[in-house]
Every structure is written in structure tokens, then in C-alpha cells.
Amino acid sequence: MSEHHSTQSGPVGPSRREFLLAAGLLGVTAAASTALVGCSDSNEFAAPLQEFPQGFTWGVGTSAYQIEGAYNVAGRKPSVWDTFCRIPGKVLGDATGDVACDHYNLYPSDVALIAALGVKHYRLSIAWPRIIPGGRGKVNEQGVDFYKRLLDELEAHGITAHATLFHWDTPQALQDKYRGWESREIAGDFADYCTATVDRLGDRVKHWYTTNEIRSFVHTAYTYPGGPFDGAPPFAPGIELASEQAFWQTSHNALLAQGMGVQAVRASASRGSTVTLVEDSVTYVPLTETAEDIEATAKAFRSMSPNGGIIVPILTGEYDPIFLENLGASAPKIRAGDMEIISTPIDGFGFNTYSASYVRAAENNIGAEELPFPEGYPTYQSSWLKFAPDTVYWGVRMFTESLGRDDLKIVVTESGASQPDAIDADGEVMDTGRVMYLRETLKSAHRAIEEGYPLEGFFVWSFMDNFEWANGYVERFGITYVDFDTQKRTPKESYDWFGEVVAQNRVL
Ligand code: NOJ
């Protein structure tokens, strides 16, 4: 950590950490700390000790195209994002991931900065177009070697890697060959890519994740006449399909790929490895915590689109019946055996959670009404990112209560907030809005654990500012500031704050 990021003291006297240390309040046992909650009468500075269980997984995350750069180096070929970025007007400022954070070259110092944060877990993604540049066929060992170097560096710093196999960088060659996700063929090619990767990196990675956010790389990348995005979806490849049915068929192909990917990873991974997917299931928060609205929340979580067509089939083996009824003739065509593949058992669930929708009970076939956000609702830099920290609690709870999957261990694989950060005159990045977002979100996560729901980890998105897809380099999600002209990294206030959270294993 740089000097100005050490805990501040100065004229206002000792920091809370120093104060608690002096008072002997740090390092107390969970039982003792519970007893301290509400002790403000005897010690007005004592914070409520919302401790996390011992062994809770704290981490930070990134993805390949968003940080690596080196787009044409060592055999890598284009992905659909390389192509999309080159269409004027598709990405803010016509930015590309050609250089991004230059992590391909700067990974040693980036890993050192992750280690300095104190986390022991790092979520990265592996680029399909680096490993199999043509999408299918020959493996590019030079591409594999980059990940070997990176993973070795992580291991040397005592950091466990969590590797996502697909974070939106579909090889352009497959887009050209059979229109990418529009074809069922991609499921087999994805599985082969998973096998090739796990065969080569499985000695270094034990925690595998197949696809990241079908909801994004299909549902925000394709549309249909009368569908969202007015014919021009914001994510690559940005295609308007002929019909809503073709859209759901494309989504079905992604579900198949994820299931076949899980099977491929399991077949090649070393003993003790885990495999699951990452999804940003839409989370609903009850308008009031009454039995009626909580029941409506459970119904919405299961039956509203797209959950009913993504996580429900993956986790239960069937598309939600009410969801299908509402889709009518646009429902995907399902071949014999598809649902078994799609619901291949997974080890836990990678839950990406940012925003939420409020619901209340209603008289419709779902039994729930989603409420619109009024003008002026607290929103982060990304217009879709509404501040609704209860989302983690309700999301985690709904896997049990709405889907009946209380066996699923859940890890928040992404949570974070965007802000237009800047370095101030003192050389600091005072991102208090992000600290507030994360603090409230962690309180909500803590509530889930306290009530016995199986939440086992939390990865902040993101370790550093990066290529934020259609928003280029304008929206910043990092806890580390990146100057994209010089590639200098500056830990933000939230980096220090999160480091303390990890060190003390509790909400601060
Ligand atoms: C989820 C995606 O996985 C990640 O790539 C993106 O940067 C964040 N959401 C923020 O939009």
C-alpha cells in the first residue's frame, strides 16, 4: 500500500482501527464480538461487529478482455468484441480493448497490488481467442503460456485463482462460421475449449466457472423486432434476430454450452476442483417485508423474465412454467436430453449482484408486480445501477426459498459500483460513494449469513478500472484507479477500506 493509503491519523486523533486496537477490541472471538454489539453505552466508539465466518472467501475480480490488452499478440485472434469496438459509435469514445490496462504485460505488479490488499482469492477470466484463436481446432500454446505465467505469479503470492472460462469474448471465427450463439454448434466448441484449457491449466486452477452472465452476452447482445434496445443491442455482436423465438433459441444454446462446459470441466479437472457458472440473476426486493410481498418476491424471482428462462432451467431442470406460458409461441424448442445437459449438477453458484427491482404482491399470473424507479432514485454512474443494497440478502435467500436449492453454496462473484473517479490534489481518490455502496451491501450479505443462508464468499468488482464494455473507459468500477494514458495504478480509498474489511473479517 502506498503511504497516503495507510490508515490516517493526524489532527483528529487516532483512527478507529488504532482506537480499537488500543482498546483491545480487535481480534476478539465471534462469540465475544456478538456480545459487544450494542455496547455503545459503555464505549461510544465501539462499532457493531458484523463479523463474517472464519474462512469466508474475500476476493476481487476482473475479466480478460476488460484488462489484458495485447489483442494481437502471441497468436491471439479477434473476438466479437474486437470487431464490435471497431464499428463507429458502438462504444463510448470509440474505445477498444486493444490495450485496456495492459495487464498482459503488467501482471506482475498487478498481482503484487492484489496481494497487498490482503485478499487470498482472485477471479480472472481466460480468453477463448487466446487459447483457441480459431474458436475450434488448434490450441495456441503461446496463449496458454500467458495464463501459466499469471497463475504462477498468483500462486507465488499465496493467491487462489478462480477462473471463468468465458467472459463474453466469443472468437470472431465462430461468429463468421455459424453466427456464434445463434447456432447449437457452439455448445460443442465451447466444451472442447473448456477441455483444452482445463487439461493445460487444471494443475494451477481448482475453482472453475463456465459462462459469465448469459443475461449479458445473449440478452444484452441480441434483440428481436419489438424487443428491447430498439434494434441495436449495446453488447457485441449487437444483432437483431428475426423473432423473439430465435432470441430464446439463442439463449437456449448458451444454456446448453454452460451444461456441456460443466461436464467437460468435470471430466478434465483435478480431484477436489469445483465447477459452476456465474450469473447476474435478477434480484427482487420486497417493497415491504410482509408475508405477502415476500411471497411475491419469491414468485417474481422464479417466474419473471429472464430468471425463469436462465437460472430456473439450470438449477431445476425445467424452464419455469409460468415464464413459458407468458412466452407463448416464442418459447425455445427443446430437444430430448437438452434439459439433462442444461441442469448438469454444479458446485455452488456464482452470483453477480449489483442492482435490484422492488416488487409487491399483485393479481396477475405471476402474483407479483415490478415497480418502476422514480426519477431521482439513487443511481451510480451506470444508469442501470440503482442503489439497492438489500439485493444480496434477498438474492441469496431466494435460491433457497424460491428455487428450493438450499444445498447450493453461494459466492458473490461480483458486486461493486461505478463512479467518475479522479485523483485529487492530495493524490488520493476519495471514492466514498463506492465505500458506502460496499458497506451497505456487506451488511446485507451479513444478514443472509446470520439468518443461516449459505453465502460463502464475496468478490468485489473490480480490482481495477477497466474497459467497461459499451461504456468504454468512462465508467469506473475499480477499487484501484487506472490512468489509461500512463497505466499508473493508484489504490482508491475503497481499496484501503476493503483491505481493512478483509483484515478484520467484518463490516467496517
Ligand atoms: C458484470 C460483468 O460481468 C462485468 O464484466 C462488468 O464490468 C460489470 N458487470 C459491471 O458492468
Coordinates of C-alpha atoms and ligand atoms in Angstrom, one line a residue:
M1 CA 0.0 0.0 0.0
S2 CA 1.3 3.5 -0.7
E3 CA 2.0 5.8 2.1
H4 CA -1.0 8.0 1.8
H5 CA -3.2 4.9 2.0
S6 CA -2.1 3.9 5.4
T7 CA -4.8 4.4 8.0
Q8 CA -5.0 8.2 8.6
S9 CA -4.4 9.7 12.0
G10 CA -3.5 13.5 12.1
P11 CA -5.2 16.2 13.9
V12 CA -8.4 14.4 14.6
G13 CA -6.6 11.9 16.8
P14 CA -6.4 8.1 16.5
S15 CA -8.2 6.2 13.7
R16 CA -11.0 3.8 14.7
R17 CA -8.6 0.9 14.0
E18 CA -6.0 2.4 16.3
F19 CA -8.6 3.2 18.8
L20 CA -10.0 -0.3 18.8
L21 CA -6.5 -1.8 18.9
A22 CA -5.7 0.3 21.9
A23 CA -8.9 -0.7 23.5
G24 CA -8.2 -4.3 22.8
L25 CA -11.3 -4.7 20.7
L26 CA -9.8 -6.2 17.6
G27 CA -9.2 -9.9 17.2
V28 CA -12.0 -10.8 19.6
T29 CA -13.8 -14.1 19.0
A30 CA -17.1 -14.3 17.2
A31 CA -18.9 -15.0 20.5
A32 CA -17.3 -12.2 22.3
S33 CA -17.9 -9.8 19.5
T34 CA -21.6 -10.7 19.4
A35 CA -21.7 -9.7 23.0
L36 CA -20.2 -6.3 22.1
V37 CA -23.0 -5.4 19.6
G38 CA -25.0 -2.6 21.1
C39 CA -22.4 -1.7 23.7
S40 CA -22.4 1.9 22.6
D41 CA -23.4 3.0 26.1
S42 CA -20.2 1.7 27.7
N43 CA -18.0 2.7 24.8
E44 CA -19.3 5.3 22.4
F45 CA -16.8 4.5 19.7
A46 CA -17.4 0.7 19.5
A47 CA -18.8 -0.2 16.1
P48 CA -21.3 -3.0 15.7
L49 CA -19.1 -6.0 15.0
Q50 CA -20.7 -7.6 11.9
E51 CA -18.2 -10.4 11.7
F52 CA -18.0 -12.9 8.8
P53 CA -17.4 -16.6 9.5
Q54 CA -13.8 -17.8 9.7
G55 CA -12.7 -18.9 6.2
F56 CA -15.1 -16.6 4.4
T57 CA -13.8 -16.1 0.8
W58 CA -12.8 -12.5 0.2
G59 CA -11.6 -11.6 -3.3
V60 CA -11.5 -9.2 -6.2
G61 CA -12.3 -9.8 -9.8
T62 CA -11.5 -8.8 -13.4
S63 CA -12.0 -10.3 -16.9
A64 CA -9.7 -10.9 -19.8
Y65 CA -10.9 -8.5 -22.5
Q66 CA -11.5 -5.8 -19.9
I67 CA -7.9 -5.7 -18.7
E68 CA -5.4 -7.7 -20.8
G69 CA -4.9 -5.6 -23.9
A70 CA -2.3 -7.3 -26.2
Y71 CA -5.1 -8.0 -28.6
N72 CA -3.0 -9.3 -31.4
V73 CA 0.0 -10.7 -29.5
A74 CA 1.3 -14.3 -29.3
G75 CA -1.3 -15.8 -31.6
R76 CA -4.5 -14.2 -30.2
K77 CA -7.2 -13.7 -32.9
P78 CA -10.2 -11.3 -32.7
S79 CA -13.2 -11.9 -30.6
V80 CA -16.6 -10.4 -31.4
W81 CA -15.7 -7.5 -29.0
D82 CA -12.6 -6.6 -31.1
T83 CA -14.9 -6.4 -34.1
F84 CA -17.7 -4.6 -32.4
C85 CA -15.4 -1.9 -30.9
R86 CA -14.3 -1.0 -34.5
I87 CA -17.8 -0.1 -35.6
P88 CA -18.0 3.7 -35.0
G89 CA -20.5 4.7 -32.4
K90 CA -20.9 1.3 -30.7
V91 CA -18.6 2.0 -27.7
L92 CA -18.3 5.4 -25.9
G93 CA -15.4 7.3 -27.3
D94 CA -15.0 4.5 -29.9
A95 CA -12.7 2.9 -27.3
T96 CA -11.3 -0.6 -27.7
G97 CA -9.7 -3.3 -25.5
D98 CA -6.6 -3.3 -27.7
V99 CA -4.5 -2.0 -24.7
A100 CA -7.0 -1.8 -21.8
C101 CA -5.0 -2.0 -18.6
D102 CA -2.1 -3.7 -20.4
H103 CA -2.3 -6.4 -17.8
Y104 CA -0.8 -8.8 -20.3
N105 CA 2.5 -7.1 -19.6
L106 CA 1.9 -5.5 -16.2
Y107 CA 0.5 -8.6 -14.5
P108 CA 3.5 -9.0 -12.0
S109 CA 2.8 -5.5 -10.5
D110 CA -0.9 -6.1 -10.6
V111 CA -0.6 -9.3 -8.7
A112 CA 1.6 -7.6 -6.2
L113 CA -1.1 -5.0 -5.7
I114 CA -3.8 -7.7 -5.2
A115 CA -1.6 -9.3 -2.7
A116 CA -1.0 -6.0 -0.8
L117 CA -4.8 -5.7 -0.5
G118 CA -4.7 -8.8 1.7
V119 CA -7.2 -10.9 -0.3
K120 CA -6.3 -14.5 -0.9
H121 CA -8.7 -15.0 -3.9
Y122 CA -8.7 -13.5 -7.3
R123 CA -11.3 -14.1 -10.0
L124 CA -9.9 -13.8 -13.6
S125 CA -11.2 -14.9 -17.0
I126 CA -9.4 -16.9 -19.6
A127 CA -9.7 -15.6 -23.2
W128 CA -11.0 -18.3 -25.6
P129 CA -9.4 -16.3 -28.6
R130 CA -6.0 -16.7 -26.9
I131 CA -6.3 -20.4 -26.2
I132 CA -8.1 -21.5 -29.4
P133 CA -7.9 -18.4 -31.7
G134 CA -10.0 -20.0 -34.4
G135 CA -12.7 -20.9 -31.9
R136 CA -12.3 -24.6 -32.6
G137 CA -9.3 -26.8 -33.5
K138 CA -5.7 -25.9 -32.8
V139 CA -4.7 -24.8 -29.4
N140 CA -2.3 -21.9 -29.2
E141 CA 0.2 -22.9 -26.6
Q142 CA 1.6 -19.4 -26.5
G143 CA -1.7 -18.2 -25.3
V144 CA -1.8 -20.9 -22.7
D145 CA 1.7 -19.9 -21.5
F146 CA 0.5 -16.4 -20.6
Y147 CA -2.0 -17.9 -18.2
K148 CA 0.6 -20.2 -16.8
R149 CA 2.8 -17.2 -16.0
L150 CA 0.0 -15.3 -14.5
L151 CA -1.2 -18.3 -12.4
D152 CA 2.3 -19.0 -11.2
E153 CA 2.6 -15.3 -10.1
L154 CA -0.6 -15.6 -8.2
E155 CA 0.5 -18.8 -6.5
A156 CA 3.8 -17.2 -5.6
H157 CA 1.8 -14.5 -3.7
G158 CA -0.4 -17.1 -2.0
I159 CA -3.5 -16.1 -4.0
T160 CA -6.0 -18.7 -5.1
A161 CA -7.2 -18.3 -8.7
H162 CA -10.9 -18.5 -9.6
A163 CA -11.0 -18.9 -13.4
T164 CA -14.0 -18.1 -15.6
L165 CA -13.8 -19.8 -19.0
F166 CA -16.0 -17.4 -20.9
H167 CA -16.4 -13.7 -20.2
W168 CA -18.0 -12.6 -23.5
D169 CA -15.0 -12.8 -25.9
T170 CA -16.6 -15.2 -28.4
P171 CA -14.0 -16.0 -31.1
Q172 CA -14.9 -14.0 -34.2
A173 CA -14.1 -17.0 -36.3
L174 CA -17.2 -18.8 -34.8
Q175 CA -19.3 -15.7 -35.5
D176 CA -18.2 -15.9 -39.1
K177 CA -18.6 -19.7 -39.4
Y178 CA -22.1 -20.2 -37.9
R179 CA -23.2 -17.0 -36.3
G180 CA -21.9 -17.7 -32.9
W181 CA -24.5 -18.2 -30.2
E182 CA -27.3 -18.5 -32.8
S183 CA -26.0 -22.0 -33.5
R184 CA -26.2 -25.1 -31.3
E185 CA -22.8 -26.0 -32.7
I186 CA -21.2 -23.5 -30.3
A187 CA -22.1 -25.7 -27.3
G188 CA -19.7 -28.4 -28.5
D189 CA -17.0 -26.0 -29.4
F190 CA -17.2 -24.3 -26.0
A191 CA -17.0 -27.7 -24.3
D192 CA -13.9 -28.6 -26.4
Y193 CA -12.3 -25.3 -25.5
C194 CA -13.1 -26.0 -21.8
T195 CA -11.4 -29.4 -22.1
A196 CA -8.3 -28.0 -23.8
T197 CA -8.0 -25.3 -21.1
V198 CA -8.6 -27.4 -18.1
D199 CA -6.2 -30.1 -19.4
R200 CA -3.5 -27.5 -19.6
L201 CA -4.2 -25.3 -16.5
G202 CA -6.0 -27.7 -14.2
D203 CA -2.8 -28.2 -12.2
R204 CA -2.9 -24.5 -11.4
V205 CA -6.7 -23.8 -11.1
K206 CA -9.1 -25.6 -8.8
H207 CA -12.1 -23.3 -9.0
W208 CA -13.7 -23.2 -12.5
Y209 CA -16.6 -21.1 -13.7
T210 CA -18.0 -21.8 -17.2
T211 CA -20.0 -18.8 -18.6
N212 CA -20.3 -15.3 -17.1
E213 CA -23.8 -13.8 -17.3
I214 CA -25.8 -15.4 -20.1
R215 CA -28.1 -12.5 -19.3
S216 CA -25.5 -10.1 -20.7
F217 CA -23.7 -11.9 -23.5
V218 CA -27.0 -13.1 -25.0
H219 CA -29.8 -11.0 -23.6
T220 CA -27.9 -7.6 -23.9
A221 CA -26.2 -8.6 -27.2
Y222 CA -29.2 -9.7 -29.2
T223 CA -32.8 -8.5 -29.7
Y224 CA -35.8 -9.0 -32.0
P225 CA -38.4 -6.8 -33.6
G226 CA -40.4 -5.2 -30.9
G227 CA -37.8 -6.3 -28.3
P228 CA -35.5 -4.1 -26.1
F229 CA -32.7 -1.8 -27.4
D230 CA -34.6 -0.6 -30.5
G231 CA -32.9 -3.0 -32.9
A232 CA -29.3 -2.2 -31.6
P233 CA -28.3 -4.1 -28.5
P234 CA -25.3 -2.5 -26.8
F235 CA -23.2 -5.6 -26.4
A236 CA -21.3 -7.5 -29.1
P237 CA -22.2 -8.8 -31.5
G238 CA -25.2 -6.5 -31.3
I239 CA -27.6 -8.4 -33.5
E240 CA -31.4 -8.1 -34.2
L241 CA -32.7 -11.6 -34.7
A242 CA -35.7 -12.4 -36.9
S243 CA -38.1 -13.2 -34.0
E244 CA -38.4 -13.4 -30.2
Q245 CA -38.4 -17.2 -30.7
A246 CA -35.0 -17.0 -32.3
F247 CA -33.8 -14.9 -29.4
W248 CA -34.9 -17.6 -26.8
Q249 CA -33.3 -20.3 -29.0
T250 CA -30.0 -18.4 -28.9
S251 CA -30.4 -18.2 -25.1
H252 CA -31.1 -21.9 -25.0
N253 CA -27.9 -22.6 -26.9
A254 CA -26.0 -20.7 -24.2
L255 CA -27.6 -22.8 -21.5
L256 CA -26.6 -26.0 -23.4
A257 CA -23.0 -24.6 -23.7
Q258 CA -22.8 -24.0 -20.0
G259 CA -24.1 -27.5 -19.2
M260 CA -21.7 -29.1 -21.6
G261 CA -18.9 -26.9 -20.3
V262 CA -19.6 -28.1 -16.7
Q263 CA -19.4 -31.7 -17.9
A264 CA -16.1 -31.0 -19.8
V265 CA -14.5 -29.3 -16.8
R266 CA -15.5 -32.2 -14.5
A267 CA -14.1 -34.7 -16.9
S268 CA -10.7 -33.0 -17.0
A269 CA -10.3 -31.2 -13.7
S270 CA -8.1 -32.5 -11.0
R271 CA -9.5 -34.0 -7.8
G272 CA -11.1 -31.6 -5.4
S273 CA -11.8 -29.0 -8.1
T274 CA -15.2 -27.2 -8.3
V275 CA -17.1 -26.0 -11.3
T276 CA -20.1 -23.7 -11.6
L277 CA -21.4 -20.8 -13.6
V278 CA -21.7 -17.1 -12.9
E279 CA -25.0 -15.4 -13.5
D280 CA -26.5 -12.0 -12.6
S281 CA -29.9 -13.3 -11.8
V282 CA -32.3 -10.5 -11.4
T283 CA -32.9 -9.9 -7.8
Y284 CA -36.2 -8.7 -6.4
V285 CA -36.6 -6.9 -3.1
P286 CA -40.0 -6.8 -1.4
L287 CA -41.4 -3.3 -1.1
T288 CA -42.3 -4.1 2.4
E289 CA -41.1 -7.1 4.5
T290 CA -44.5 -8.5 4.9
A291 CA -45.5 -12.1 4.2
E292 CA -47.4 -11.0 1.0
D293 CA -44.6 -9.1 -0.5
I294 CA -42.0 -11.7 0.4
E295 CA -44.1 -14.3 -1.3
A296 CA -44.4 -12.0 -4.3
T297 CA -40.6 -11.7 -4.3
A298 CA -40.2 -15.4 -4.4
K299 CA -42.7 -15.7 -7.3
A300 CA -41.0 -12.9 -9.3
F301 CA -37.5 -14.4 -8.7
R302 CA -38.7 -17.7 -10.3
S303 CA -41.2 -16.7 -13.0
M304 CA -40.2 -13.3 -14.3
S305 CA -38.0 -13.0 -17.4
P306 CA -35.2 -13.7 -17.7
N307 CA -34.7 -15.7 -14.5
G308 CA -37.4 -18.2 -15.5
G309 CA -35.5 -18.8 -18.7
I310 CA -31.9 -18.9 -17.4
I311 CA -31.3 -19.8 -13.7
V312 CA -34.5 -21.8 -13.3
P313 CA -33.8 -24.3 -16.0
I314 CA -30.1 -24.6 -14.9
L315 CA -31.0 -25.1 -11.3
T316 CA -34.2 -27.1 -11.5
G317 CA -34.0 -28.8 -14.9
E318 CA -37.2 -27.1 -16.3
Y319 CA -38.0 -23.7 -17.7
D320 CA -40.4 -22.1 -15.3
P321 CA -44.0 -23.0 -16.4
I322 CA -45.4 -19.5 -15.9
F323 CA -42.5 -18.0 -17.7
L324 CA -43.1 -20.4 -20.6
E325 CA -46.8 -19.6 -20.6
N326 CA -46.1 -15.9 -20.8
L327 CA -43.6 -16.5 -23.7
G328 CA -46.2 -18.5 -25.7
A329 CA -45.1 -19.3 -29.2
S330 CA -41.7 -17.6 -28.6
A331 CA -40.6 -20.4 -26.3
P332 CA -37.4 -22.2 -27.2
K333 CA -37.6 -25.6 -28.9
I334 CA -36.2 -28.2 -26.6
R335 CA -34.7 -31.4 -27.9
A336 CA -34.7 -34.7 -26.0
G337 CA -31.9 -34.7 -23.5
D338 CA -31.4 -30.9 -23.5
M339 CA -32.7 -30.3 -20.0
E340 CA -30.5 -33.0 -18.5
I341 CA -27.4 -31.3 -20.1
I342 CA -28.6 -27.8 -19.0
S343 CA -29.1 -28.9 -15.4
T344 CA -25.9 -30.8 -15.1
P345 CA -25.1 -30.6 -11.3
I346 CA -22.9 -27.7 -10.3
D347 CA -20.8 -27.0 -7.2
G348 CA -22.5 -23.9 -5.8
F349 CA -23.5 -20.7 -7.6
G350 CA -21.5 -17.6 -8.7
F351 CA -23.9 -14.7 -8.0
N352 CA -23.2 -11.4 -9.6
T353 CA -25.2 -8.7 -7.9
Y354 CA -25.4 -5.0 -8.5
S355 CA -28.9 -3.5 -8.8
A356 CA -32.4 -4.8 -8.0
S357 CA -36.1 -4.2 -8.6
Y358 CA -38.7 -3.7 -6.0
V359 CA -41.8 -5.8 -6.1
R360 CA -45.1 -6.1 -4.4
A361 CA -47.9 -8.7 -4.4
A362 CA -50.3 -8.3 -7.4
E363 CA -53.2 -10.0 -9.1
N364 CA -51.6 -11.4 -12.2
N365 CA -50.4 -14.9 -13.2
I366 CA -47.1 -14.4 -11.5
G367 CA -48.6 -12.8 -8.4
A368 CA -46.0 -10.0 -8.3
E369 CA -45.7 -6.6 -9.8
E370 CA -42.3 -5.0 -10.6
L371 CA -42.2 -1.3 -9.6
P372 CA -40.7 1.4 -11.7
F373 CA -37.9 3.5 -10.3
P374 CA -38.9 7.1 -9.8
E375 CA -36.9 10.0 -11.1
G376 CA -34.2 10.9 -8.6
Y377 CA -33.8 7.4 -7.3
P378 CA -30.2 7.0 -6.0
T379 CA -28.2 5.7 -9.0
Y380 CA -24.5 5.2 -9.6
Q381 CA -22.5 6.3 -12.7
S382 CA -24.0 3.5 -14.7
S383 CA -27.7 4.4 -15.4
W384 CA -28.8 0.8 -14.7
L385 CA -27.1 0.7 -11.3
K386 CA -29.7 1.6 -8.8
F387 CA -28.6 1.6 -5.1
A388 CA -30.5 -1.3 -3.6
P389 CA -28.1 -3.0 -1.2
D390 CA -30.8 -5.4 0.1
T391 CA -30.3 -7.2 -3.1
V392 CA -27.7 -9.5 -1.8
Y393 CA -29.7 -10.7 1.1
W394 CA -32.9 -11.2 -1.0
G395 CA -30.9 -12.8 -3.8
V396 CA -29.2 -15.3 -1.6
R397 CA -32.4 -16.1 0.3
M398 CA -34.4 -16.7 -2.9
F399 CA -32.1 -19.5 -4.1
T400 CA -33.4 -21.4 -1.1
E401 CA -37.0 -20.1 -0.8
S402 CA -37.9 -19.7 -4.4
L403 CA -35.9 -22.4 -6.1
G404 CA -35.7 -24.8 -3.2
R405 CA -31.9 -25.1 -3.6
D406 CA -30.7 -24.7 0.0
D407 CA -27.9 -27.1 -0.9
L408 CA -26.2 -24.5 -3.2
K409 CA -23.3 -22.7 -1.7
I410 CA -23.3 -19.2 -3.0
V411 CA -20.4 -16.9 -3.7
V412 CA -21.0 -13.3 -4.7
T413 CA -18.7 -13.4 -7.7
E414 CA -19.2 -9.7 -8.5
S415 CA -20.5 -6.6 -6.6
G416 CA -19.4 -3.1 -6.9
A417 CA -20.3 0.4 -8.1
S418 CA -19.3 2.8 -10.9
Q419 CA -18.2 6.4 -10.2
P420 CA -16.4 9.0 -12.3
D421 CA -13.4 8.9 -10.0
A422 CA -10.4 11.3 -10.3
I423 CA -7.2 11.8 -8.4
D424 CA -7.5 14.8 -6.1
A425 CA -4.9 17.4 -5.3
D426 CA -3.6 15.3 -2.4
G427 CA -3.0 12.4 -4.8
E428 CA -6.0 10.5 -3.3
V429 CA -9.1 9.0 -5.0
M430 CA -11.8 9.7 -2.4
D431 CA -14.5 7.3 -3.7
T432 CA -16.8 7.5 -0.7
G433 CA -19.8 6.6 -2.8
R434 CA -18.2 3.2 -3.5
V435 CA -17.3 2.6 0.1
M436 CA -20.9 3.4 1.1
Y437 CA -22.2 1.0 -1.6
L438 CA -19.9 -1.8 -0.5
R439 CA -20.5 -1.3 3.2
E440 CA -24.3 -1.4 2.9
T441 CA -24.0 -4.4 0.5
L442 CA -21.9 -6.3 3.0
K443 CA -24.4 -5.5 5.8
S444 CA -27.0 -7.2 3.6
A445 CA -24.6 -10.1 2.9
H446 CA -24.0 -10.4 6.7
R447 CA -27.7 -10.5 7.3
A448 CA -28.0 -13.5 4.9
I449 CA -25.3 -15.4 6.8
E450 CA -26.7 -14.5 10.2
E451 CA -30.0 -16.0 9.1
G452 CA -28.3 -19.2 8.0
Y453 CA -28.3 -18.8 4.2
P454 CA -25.3 -20.4 2.6
L455 CA -23.2 -17.4 1.5
E456 CA -19.6 -18.3 1.5
G457 CA -17.7 -15.6 -0.3
F458 CA -17.6 -12.1 -1.8
F459 CA -15.6 -10.8 -4.7
V460 CA -15.5 -7.0 -5.3
W461 CA -15.9 -5.9 -8.9
S462 CA -13.4 -4.7 -9.8
F463 CA -9.8 -4.9 -8.7
M464 CA -9.1 -2.0 -11.1
D465 CA -10.8 0.4 -13.5
N466 CA -11.0 -1.3 -16.9
F467 CA -12.8 -1.5 -20.3
E468 CA -16.5 -1.2 -19.2
W469 CA -17.9 -2.7 -22.4
A470 CA -20.2 -0.3 -24.3
N471 CA -19.2 2.5 -21.9
G472 CA -15.5 2.2 -22.7
Y473 CA -13.3 3.8 -20.1
V474 CA -15.8 6.3 -18.9
E475 CA -17.5 4.3 -16.2
R476 CA -15.0 3.2 -13.5
F477 CA -15.7 0.2 -11.3
G478 CA -12.2 -0.3 -9.8
I479 CA -11.1 -0.1 -6.2
T480 CA -7.8 0.8 -7.9
Y481 CA -7.6 3.8 -10.2
V482 CA -6.0 3.3 -13.6
D483 CA -4.6 6.3 -15.6
F484 CA -5.2 4.9 -19.1
D485 CA -2.6 7.2 -20.6
T486 CA 0.3 6.2 -18.3
Q487 CA -1.0 2.8 -17.0
K488 CA -0.3 4.0 -13.5
R489 CA -2.3 2.3 -10.7
T490 CA -3.4 4.3 -7.7
P491 CA -5.3 2.5 -4.9
K492 CA -8.5 4.3 -4.1
E493 CA -10.0 5.0 -0.7
S494 CA -12.2 1.9 -1.2
Y495 CA -9.1 -0.2 -1.7
D496 CA -7.9 0.7 1.8
W497 CA -11.3 0.3 3.2
F498 CA -11.8 -3.1 1.7
G499 CA -8.3 -4.2 2.8
E500 CA -9.4 -3.4 6.4
V501 CA -12.6 -5.3 6.0
V502 CA -10.7 -8.3 4.9
A503 CA -8.1 -7.9 7.6
Q504 CA -10.8 -7.6 10.3
N505 CA -13.2 -10.0 8.6
R506 CA -16.2 -7.8 9.3
V507 CA -18.1 -4.8 8.0
L508 CA -16.4 -1.5 8.7
Ligands
NOJ1 C1 -20.9 -7.6 -14.9 C2 -19.8 -8.1 -15.9 O1 -19.5 -9.4 -15.6 C3 -18.6 -7.2 -15.9 O2 -17.8 -7.6 -17.0 C4 -19.0 -5.8 -15.9 O3 -17.8 -4.9 -15.9 C5 -19.8 -5.5 -14.6 N1 -21.0 -6.2 -14.7 C6 -20.1 -4.0 -14.5 O4 -21.0 -3.6 -15.5

